[in-house]
PDB file of C-alpha atoms and ligand atoms in Angstrom:
ATOM      1  CA  MET A  75       0.000   0.000   0.000  1.00 51.00           C
ATOM      2  CA  ALA A  76       1.288   3.465  -0.870  1.00 54.00           C
ATOM      3  CA  GLU A  77       0.226   4.754   2.580  1.00 55.00           C
ATOM      4  CA  ALA A  78       2.709   2.378   4.218  1.00 62.00           C
ATOM      5  CA  PHE A  79       5.693   3.851   2.346  1.00 77.00           C
ATOM      6  CA  ASN A  80       7.876   5.735   4.807  1.00 81.00           C
ATOM      7  CA  SER A  81      11.000   7.201   3.236  1.00 77.00           C
ATOM      8  CA  LYS A  82      12.367   8.198   6.680  1.00 76.00           C
ATOM      9  CA  ARG A  83      12.944   4.525   7.520  1.00 83.00           C
ATOM     10  CA  LEU A  84      15.106   3.876   4.445  1.00 86.00           C
ATOM     11  CA  PRO A  85      18.790   2.866   4.860  1.00 86.00           C
ATOM     12  CA  ALA A  86      21.347   5.680   4.655  1.00 84.00           C
ATOM     13  CA  ALA A  87      23.788   3.961   2.263  1.00 90.00           C
ATOM     14  CA  LYS A  88      22.850   4.813  -1.315  1.00 93.00           C
ATOM     15  CA  ALA A  89      22.839   1.330  -2.882  1.00 95.00           C
ATOM     16  CA  ASP A  90      20.950  -0.125   0.098  1.00 94.00           C
ATOM     17  CA  ARG A  91      18.437   2.679  -0.109  1.00 95.00           C
ATOM     18  CA  TYR A  92      17.901   2.072  -3.838  1.00 97.00           C
ATOM     19  CA  ALA A  93      17.451  -1.661  -3.211  1.00 96.00           C
ATOM     20  CA  GLU A  94      14.789  -1.009  -0.599  1.00 95.00           C
ATOM     21  CA  VAL A  95      13.004   1.630  -2.693  1.00 96.00           C
ATOM     22  CA  ALA A  96      13.041  -0.675  -5.743  1.00 97.00           C
ATOM     23  CA  GLY A  97      11.175  -3.280  -3.710  1.00 96.00           C
ATOM     24  CA  GLU A  98       8.701  -0.710  -2.410  1.00 95.00           C
ATOM     25  CA  ILE A  99       8.044   0.620  -5.926  1.00 97.00           C
ATOM     26  CA  ALA A 100       7.427  -2.899  -7.257  1.00 96.00           C
ATOM     27  CA  ALA A 101       4.970  -3.560  -4.443  1.00 95.00           C
ATOM     28  CA  VAL A 102       3.006  -0.352  -5.058  1.00 96.00           C
ATOM     29  CA  LEU A 103       2.916  -0.837  -8.865  1.00 96.00           C
ATOM     30  CA  LYS A 104       1.769  -4.446  -8.678  1.00 95.00           C
ATOM     31  CA  GLY A 105      -1.484  -4.880 -10.589  1.00 94.00           C
ATOM     32  CA  GLU A 106      -1.557  -1.321 -12.007  1.00 95.00           C
ATOM     33  CA  PRO A 107      -1.565  -1.425 -15.825  1.00 94.00           C
ATOM     34  CA  ASN A 108      -1.890   2.326 -16.522  1.00 95.00           C
ATOM     35  CA  LEU A 109       1.386   3.822 -17.744  1.00 95.00           C
ATOM     36  CA  THR A 110       0.724   7.338 -16.428  1.00 96.00           C
ATOM     37  CA  ALA A 111      -0.090   5.957 -12.978  1.00 97.00           C
ATOM     38  CA  ARG A 112       3.097   3.884 -12.997  1.00 97.00           C
ATOM     39  CA  MET A 113       5.287   6.825 -14.077  1.00 98.00           C
ATOM     40  CA  ALA A 114       3.726   9.210 -11.548  1.00 98.00           C
ATOM     41  CA  THR A 115       4.312   6.635  -8.795  1.00 98.00           C
ATOM     42  CA  VAL A 116       7.958   6.043  -9.750  1.00 98.00           C
ATOM     43  CA  ALA A 117       8.620   9.817  -9.831  1.00 98.00           C
ATOM     44  CA  ALA A 118       6.886  10.419  -6.481  1.00 97.00           C
ATOM     45  CA  MET A 119       8.522   7.534  -4.632  1.00 97.00           C
ATOM     46  CA  LEU A 120      12.038   8.301  -5.888  1.00 97.00           C
ATOM     47  CA  SER A 121      11.539  11.989  -5.125  1.00 97.00           C
ATOM     48  CA  GLN A 122      10.501  11.197  -1.546  1.00 95.00           C
ATOM     49  CA  SER A 123      13.360   8.760  -1.060  1.00 95.00           C
ATOM     50  CA  PHE A 124      16.285  10.942  -2.156  1.00 95.00           C
ATOM     51  CA  GLN A 125      16.565  14.501  -0.859  1.00 90.00           C
ATOM     52  CA  ARG A 126      19.202  15.360  -3.456  1.00 91.00           C
ATOM     53  CA  PHE A 127      16.625  14.789  -6.257  1.00 95.00           C
ATOM     54  CA  PHE A 128      15.677  18.425  -6.804  1.00 96.00           C
ATOM     55  CA  TRP A 129      13.653  17.610  -9.936  1.00 98.00           C
ATOM     56  CA  ILE A 130      12.644  14.201 -11.273  1.00 98.00           C
ATOM     57  CA  GLY A 131      10.397  13.364 -14.168  1.00 98.00           C
ATOM     58  CA  PHE A 132       9.733  11.663 -17.448  1.00 98.00           C
ATOM     59  CA  TYR A 133      10.055  13.014 -20.979  1.00 98.00           C
ATOM     60  CA  LEU A 134       8.144  10.747 -23.356  1.00 98.00           C
ATOM     61  CA  VAL A 135       8.441   9.998 -27.055  1.00 97.00           C
ATOM     62  CA  ASP A 136       5.496  11.825 -28.652  1.00 95.00           C
ATOM     63  CA  LEU A 137       3.889   9.495 -31.167  1.00 92.00           C
ATOM     64  CA  THR A 138       2.225  12.447 -32.949  1.00 95.00           C
ATOM     65  CA  ARG A 139       5.574  14.297 -33.226  1.00 95.00           C
ATOM     66  CA  PRO A 140       8.215  11.545 -33.278  1.00 90.00           C
ATOM     67  CA  ASP A 141      11.113  14.014 -33.360  1.00 95.00           C
ATOM     68  CA  GLU A 142      10.151  15.454 -29.977  1.00 97.00           C
ATOM     69  CA  LEU A 143       9.939  14.393 -26.341  1.00 98.00           C
ATOM     70  CA  VAL A 144       7.000  15.725 -24.342  1.00 98.00           C
ATOM     71  CA  ILE A 145       6.805  16.168 -20.584  1.00 98.00           C
ATOM     72  CA  GLY A 146       5.320  13.312 -18.565  1.00 98.00           C
ATOM     73  CA  PRO A 147       4.715  12.860 -14.833  1.00 98.00           C
ATOM     74  CA  TYR A 148       7.214  14.763 -12.673  1.00 98.00           C
ATOM     75  CA  GLN A 149       7.983  16.162  -9.221  1.00 98.00           C
ATOM     76  CA  GLY A 150       9.544  19.593  -8.909  1.00 96.00           C
ATOM     77  CA  SER A 151       9.372  23.060 -10.371  1.00 96.00           C
ATOM     78  CA  LEU A 152       7.851  23.770 -13.804  1.00 96.00           C
ATOM     79  CA  GLY A 153       9.602  21.675 -16.457  1.00 95.00           C
ATOM     80  CA  CYS A 154      10.046  22.500 -20.158  1.00 95.00           C
ATOM     81  CA  LEU A 155       7.113  20.981 -22.054  1.00 97.00           C
ATOM     82  CA  ARG A 156       8.971  19.731 -25.134  1.00 97.00           C
ATOM     83  CA  ILE A 157      12.546  18.788 -26.013  1.00 98.00           C
ATOM     84  CA  GLY A 158      13.684  17.925 -29.541  1.00 97.00           C
ATOM     85  CA  LEU A 159      15.177  14.479 -30.061  1.00 96.00           C
ATOM     86  CA  GLY A 160      18.948  14.967 -29.881  1.00 96.00           C
ATOM     87  CA  GLN A 161      18.553  18.284 -27.997  1.00 97.00           C
ATOM     88  CA  GLY A 162      19.772  18.806 -24.429  1.00 97.00           C
ATOM     89  CA  VAL A 163      20.722  15.938 -22.170  1.00 98.00           C
ATOM     90  CA  CYS A 164      17.270  14.332 -22.407  1.00 98.00           C
ATOM     91  CA  GLY A 165      17.111  14.449 -26.191  1.00 98.00           C
ATOM     92  CA  ARG A 166      20.649  13.116 -26.471  1.00 98.00           C
ATOM     93  CA  ALA A 167      19.992  10.211 -24.078  1.00 98.00           C
ATOM     94  CA  ALA A 168      16.830   9.351 -26.033  1.00 98.00           C
ATOM     95  CA  ALA A 169      18.538   9.573 -29.440  1.00 97.00           C
ATOM     96  CA  GLU A 170      21.518   7.510 -28.274  1.00 98.00           C
ATOM     97  CA  ARG A 171      19.393   5.180 -26.087  1.00 98.00           C
ATOM     98  CA  ARG A 172      21.891   5.345 -23.245  1.00 98.00           C
ATOM     99  CA  THR A 173      22.242   6.784 -19.759  1.00 98.00           C
ATOM    100  CA  ILE A 174      24.062  10.125 -19.565  1.00 98.00           C
ATOM    101  CA  ILE A 175      25.551  11.478 -16.330  1.00 98.00           C
ATOM    102  CA  VAL A 176      26.300  15.212 -16.374  1.00 98.00           C
ATOM    103  CA  PRO A 177      28.454  16.259 -13.373  1.00 98.00           C
ATOM    104  CA  ASP A 178      28.252  19.958 -14.322  1.00 98.00           C
ATOM    105  CA  VAL A 179      25.418  21.130 -16.564  1.00 97.00           C
ATOM    106  CA  ASP A 180      27.379  24.251 -17.565  1.00 96.00           C
ATOM    107  CA  ALA A 181      29.996  21.996 -19.148  1.00 97.00           C
ATOM    108  CA  PHE A 182      27.468  20.086 -21.279  1.00 96.00           C
ATOM    109  CA  PRO A 183      27.080  21.802 -24.679  1.00 94.00           C
ATOM    110  CA  GLY A 184      23.399  22.283 -25.462  1.00 93.00           C
ATOM    111  CA  HIS A 185      22.148  21.609 -21.937  1.00 95.00           C
ATOM    112  CA  ILE A 186      18.589  22.937 -21.556  1.00 95.00           C
ATOM    113  CA  ALA A 187      18.070  24.868 -18.309  1.00 93.00           C
ATOM    114  CA  CYS A 188      14.416  24.458 -17.342  1.00 89.00           C
ATOM    115  CA  ASP A 189      15.354  25.598 -13.821  1.00 91.00           C
ATOM    116  CA  SER A 190      18.640  27.473 -13.393  1.00 93.00           C
ATOM    117  CA  ARG A 191      19.130  25.960  -9.913  1.00 94.00           C
ATOM    118  CA  SER A 192      19.984  22.553 -11.451  1.00 95.00           C
ATOM    119  CA  ARG A 193      23.751  21.973 -11.370  1.00 96.00           C
ATOM    120  CA  SER A 194      24.073  18.288 -12.307  1.00 98.00           C
ATOM    121  CA  GLU A 195      21.825  15.618 -13.740  1.00 98.00           C
ATOM    122  CA  ILE A 196      21.383  12.047 -14.875  1.00 98.00           C
ATOM    123  CA  VAL A 197      19.128  10.982 -17.735  1.00 98.00           C
ATOM    124  CA  VAL A 198      18.189   7.314 -18.155  1.00 98.00           C
ATOM    125  CA  PRO A 199      16.321   5.887 -21.156  1.00 98.00           C
ATOM    126  CA  VAL A 200      13.032   4.122 -20.475  1.00 98.00           C
ATOM    127  CA  PHE A 201      12.377   1.001 -22.539  1.00 97.00           C
ATOM    128  CA  GLY A 202       8.940  -0.570 -22.792  1.00 95.00           C
ATOM    129  CA  ALA A 203       7.873  -3.943 -24.131  1.00 90.00           C
ATOM    130  CA  ARG A 204      10.200  -5.478 -26.747  1.00 92.00           C
ATOM    131  CA  GLY A 205      12.822  -2.812 -26.103  1.00 92.00           C
ATOM    132  CA  ARG A 206      10.766   0.034 -27.572  1.00 94.00           C
ATOM    133  CA  LEU A 207      11.969   3.477 -26.397  1.00 96.00           C
ATOM    134  CA  THR A 208       9.185   5.019 -24.283  1.00 96.00           C
ATOM    135  CA  GLY A 209      11.107   8.123 -23.208  1.00 98.00           C
ATOM    136  CA  VAL A 210      13.656   9.087 -20.567  1.00 98.00           C
ATOM    137  CA  LEU A 211      13.788   9.697 -16.828  1.00 98.00           C
ATOM    138  CA  ASP A 212      15.562  12.955 -15.940  1.00 98.00           C
ATOM    139  CA  VAL A 213      16.860  13.548 -12.404  1.00 98.00           C
ATOM    140  CA  ASP A 214      18.382  16.922 -11.485  1.00 98.00           C
ATOM    141  CA  SER A 215      20.295  18.103  -8.413  1.00 97.00           C
ATOM    142  CA  THR A 216      21.216  21.568  -7.145  1.00 97.00           C
ATOM    143  CA  GLU A 217      24.638  20.104  -6.209  1.00 97.00           C
ATOM    144  CA  LEU A 218      27.499  19.593  -8.649  1.00 97.00           C
ATOM    145  CA  ASP A 219      28.492  15.985  -9.368  1.00 97.00           C
ATOM    146  CA  ALA A 220      25.502  14.485  -7.528  1.00 97.00           C
ATOM    147  CA  PHE A 221      25.181  11.300  -9.615  1.00 97.00           C
ATOM    148  CA  ASP A 222      27.439   8.329 -10.299  1.00 97.00           C
ATOM    149  CA  GLU A 223      27.394   4.758 -11.603  1.00 97.00           C
ATOM    150  CA  VAL A 224      25.433   3.553  -8.571  1.00 97.00           C
ATOM    151  CA  ASP A 225      22.587   5.918  -9.513  1.00 98.00           C
ATOM    152  CA  ALA A 226      22.803   4.822 -13.160  1.00 98.00           C
ATOM    153  CA  GLU A 227      22.737   1.133 -12.323  1.00 98.00           C
ATOM    154  CA  TRP A 228      19.819   1.370  -9.885  1.00 98.00           C
ATOM    155  CA  LEU A 229      17.709   3.788 -11.893  1.00 98.00           C
ATOM    156  CA  GLU A 230      18.131   1.542 -14.952  1.00 98.00           C
ATOM    157  CA  ARG A 231      17.101  -1.442 -12.846  1.00 97.00           C
ATOM    158  CA  ILE A 232      14.056   0.318 -11.374  1.00 98.00           C
ATOM    159  CA  LEU A 233      12.908   1.500 -14.816  1.00 98.00           C
ATOM    160  CA  ALA A 234      13.338  -1.973 -16.335  1.00 97.00           C
ATOM    161  CA  GLN A 235      11.370  -3.420 -13.451  1.00 96.00           C
ATOM    162  CA  ALA A 236       8.569  -0.845 -13.830  1.00 97.00           C
ATOM    163  CA  PHE A 237       8.313  -0.564 -17.628  1.00 96.00           C
ATOM    164  CA  GLY A 238      10.401  -3.247 -19.342  1.00 93.00           C
ATOM    165  CA  ASP A 239       9.453  -6.556 -20.885  1.00 85.00           C
ATOM    166  CA  ASN A 240       9.111  -8.343 -17.584  1.00 74.00           C
ATOM    167  CA  ALA A 241       7.198  -5.558 -15.798  1.00 78.00           C
ATOM    168  CA  SER A 242       4.282  -7.135 -13.984  1.00 58.00           C
ATOM    169  CA  LEU A 243       1.372  -5.064 -15.263  1.00 58.00           C
ATOM    170  CA  THR A 244      -1.358  -7.321 -13.948  1.00 47.00           C
TER     171      THR A 244
HETATM  172  N1  SME B 590      18.166  19.699 -18.449  1.00 62.14           N
HETATM  173  C1  SME B 590      17.387  18.898 -19.356  1.00 62.14           C
HETATM  174  C2  SME B 590      16.041  19.509 -19.620  1.00 62.14           C
HETATM  175  C3  SME B 590      14.984  19.054 -18.710  1.00 62.14           C
HETATM  176  S1  SME B 590      14.930  19.906 -17.272  1.00 62.14           S
HETATM  177  O1  SME B 590      16.174  19.952 -16.581  1.00 62.14           O
HETATM  178  C4  SME B 590      13.684  19.414 -16.302  1.00 62.14           C
HETATM  179  C5  SME B 590      18.121  18.712 -20.661  1.00 62.14           C
HETATM  180  O2  SME B 590      19.135  19.355 -20.934  1.00 62.14           O
HETATM  181  O3  SME B 590      17.671  17.890 -21.446  1.00 62.14           O
END
């Protein structure tokens, strides 16, 4: 039950915390087939679990405009509504279908500043059934160098669990 989720009781060590949150997310998503509900839940639970996540949300492939990503469920200040494929960190991660860690957004050519307080970010592609690209998950921090391989590995795992081929939708 979502009501039972208490982020204050999570372990302090990052990998342990991710492992616990991954289990909690799977439990809450169980039986929910709606994609928007699943994305909103992932964004909310990760946001509550990690204080350094200043902004977290999904940018989705827009089937009516395939060369653009459009904003999906998110937690944080107002996000840009659309990002061209290949543009910014999100568009690049989507176009290249790979996770991108940006330790300093000012050093990333073409970075899109939706909120100037963001200093570093990680963008992870989201793959749906049969490896189809659904969009990306963007996580921003107000601290420089806030994300590393542990974040990449666990966010990829959580997204595969929630949206990938073996996601339990029923
Ligand atoms: N910084 C992102 C844009 C999205 S916002 O930060 C919410 C980018 O360069 O793609």
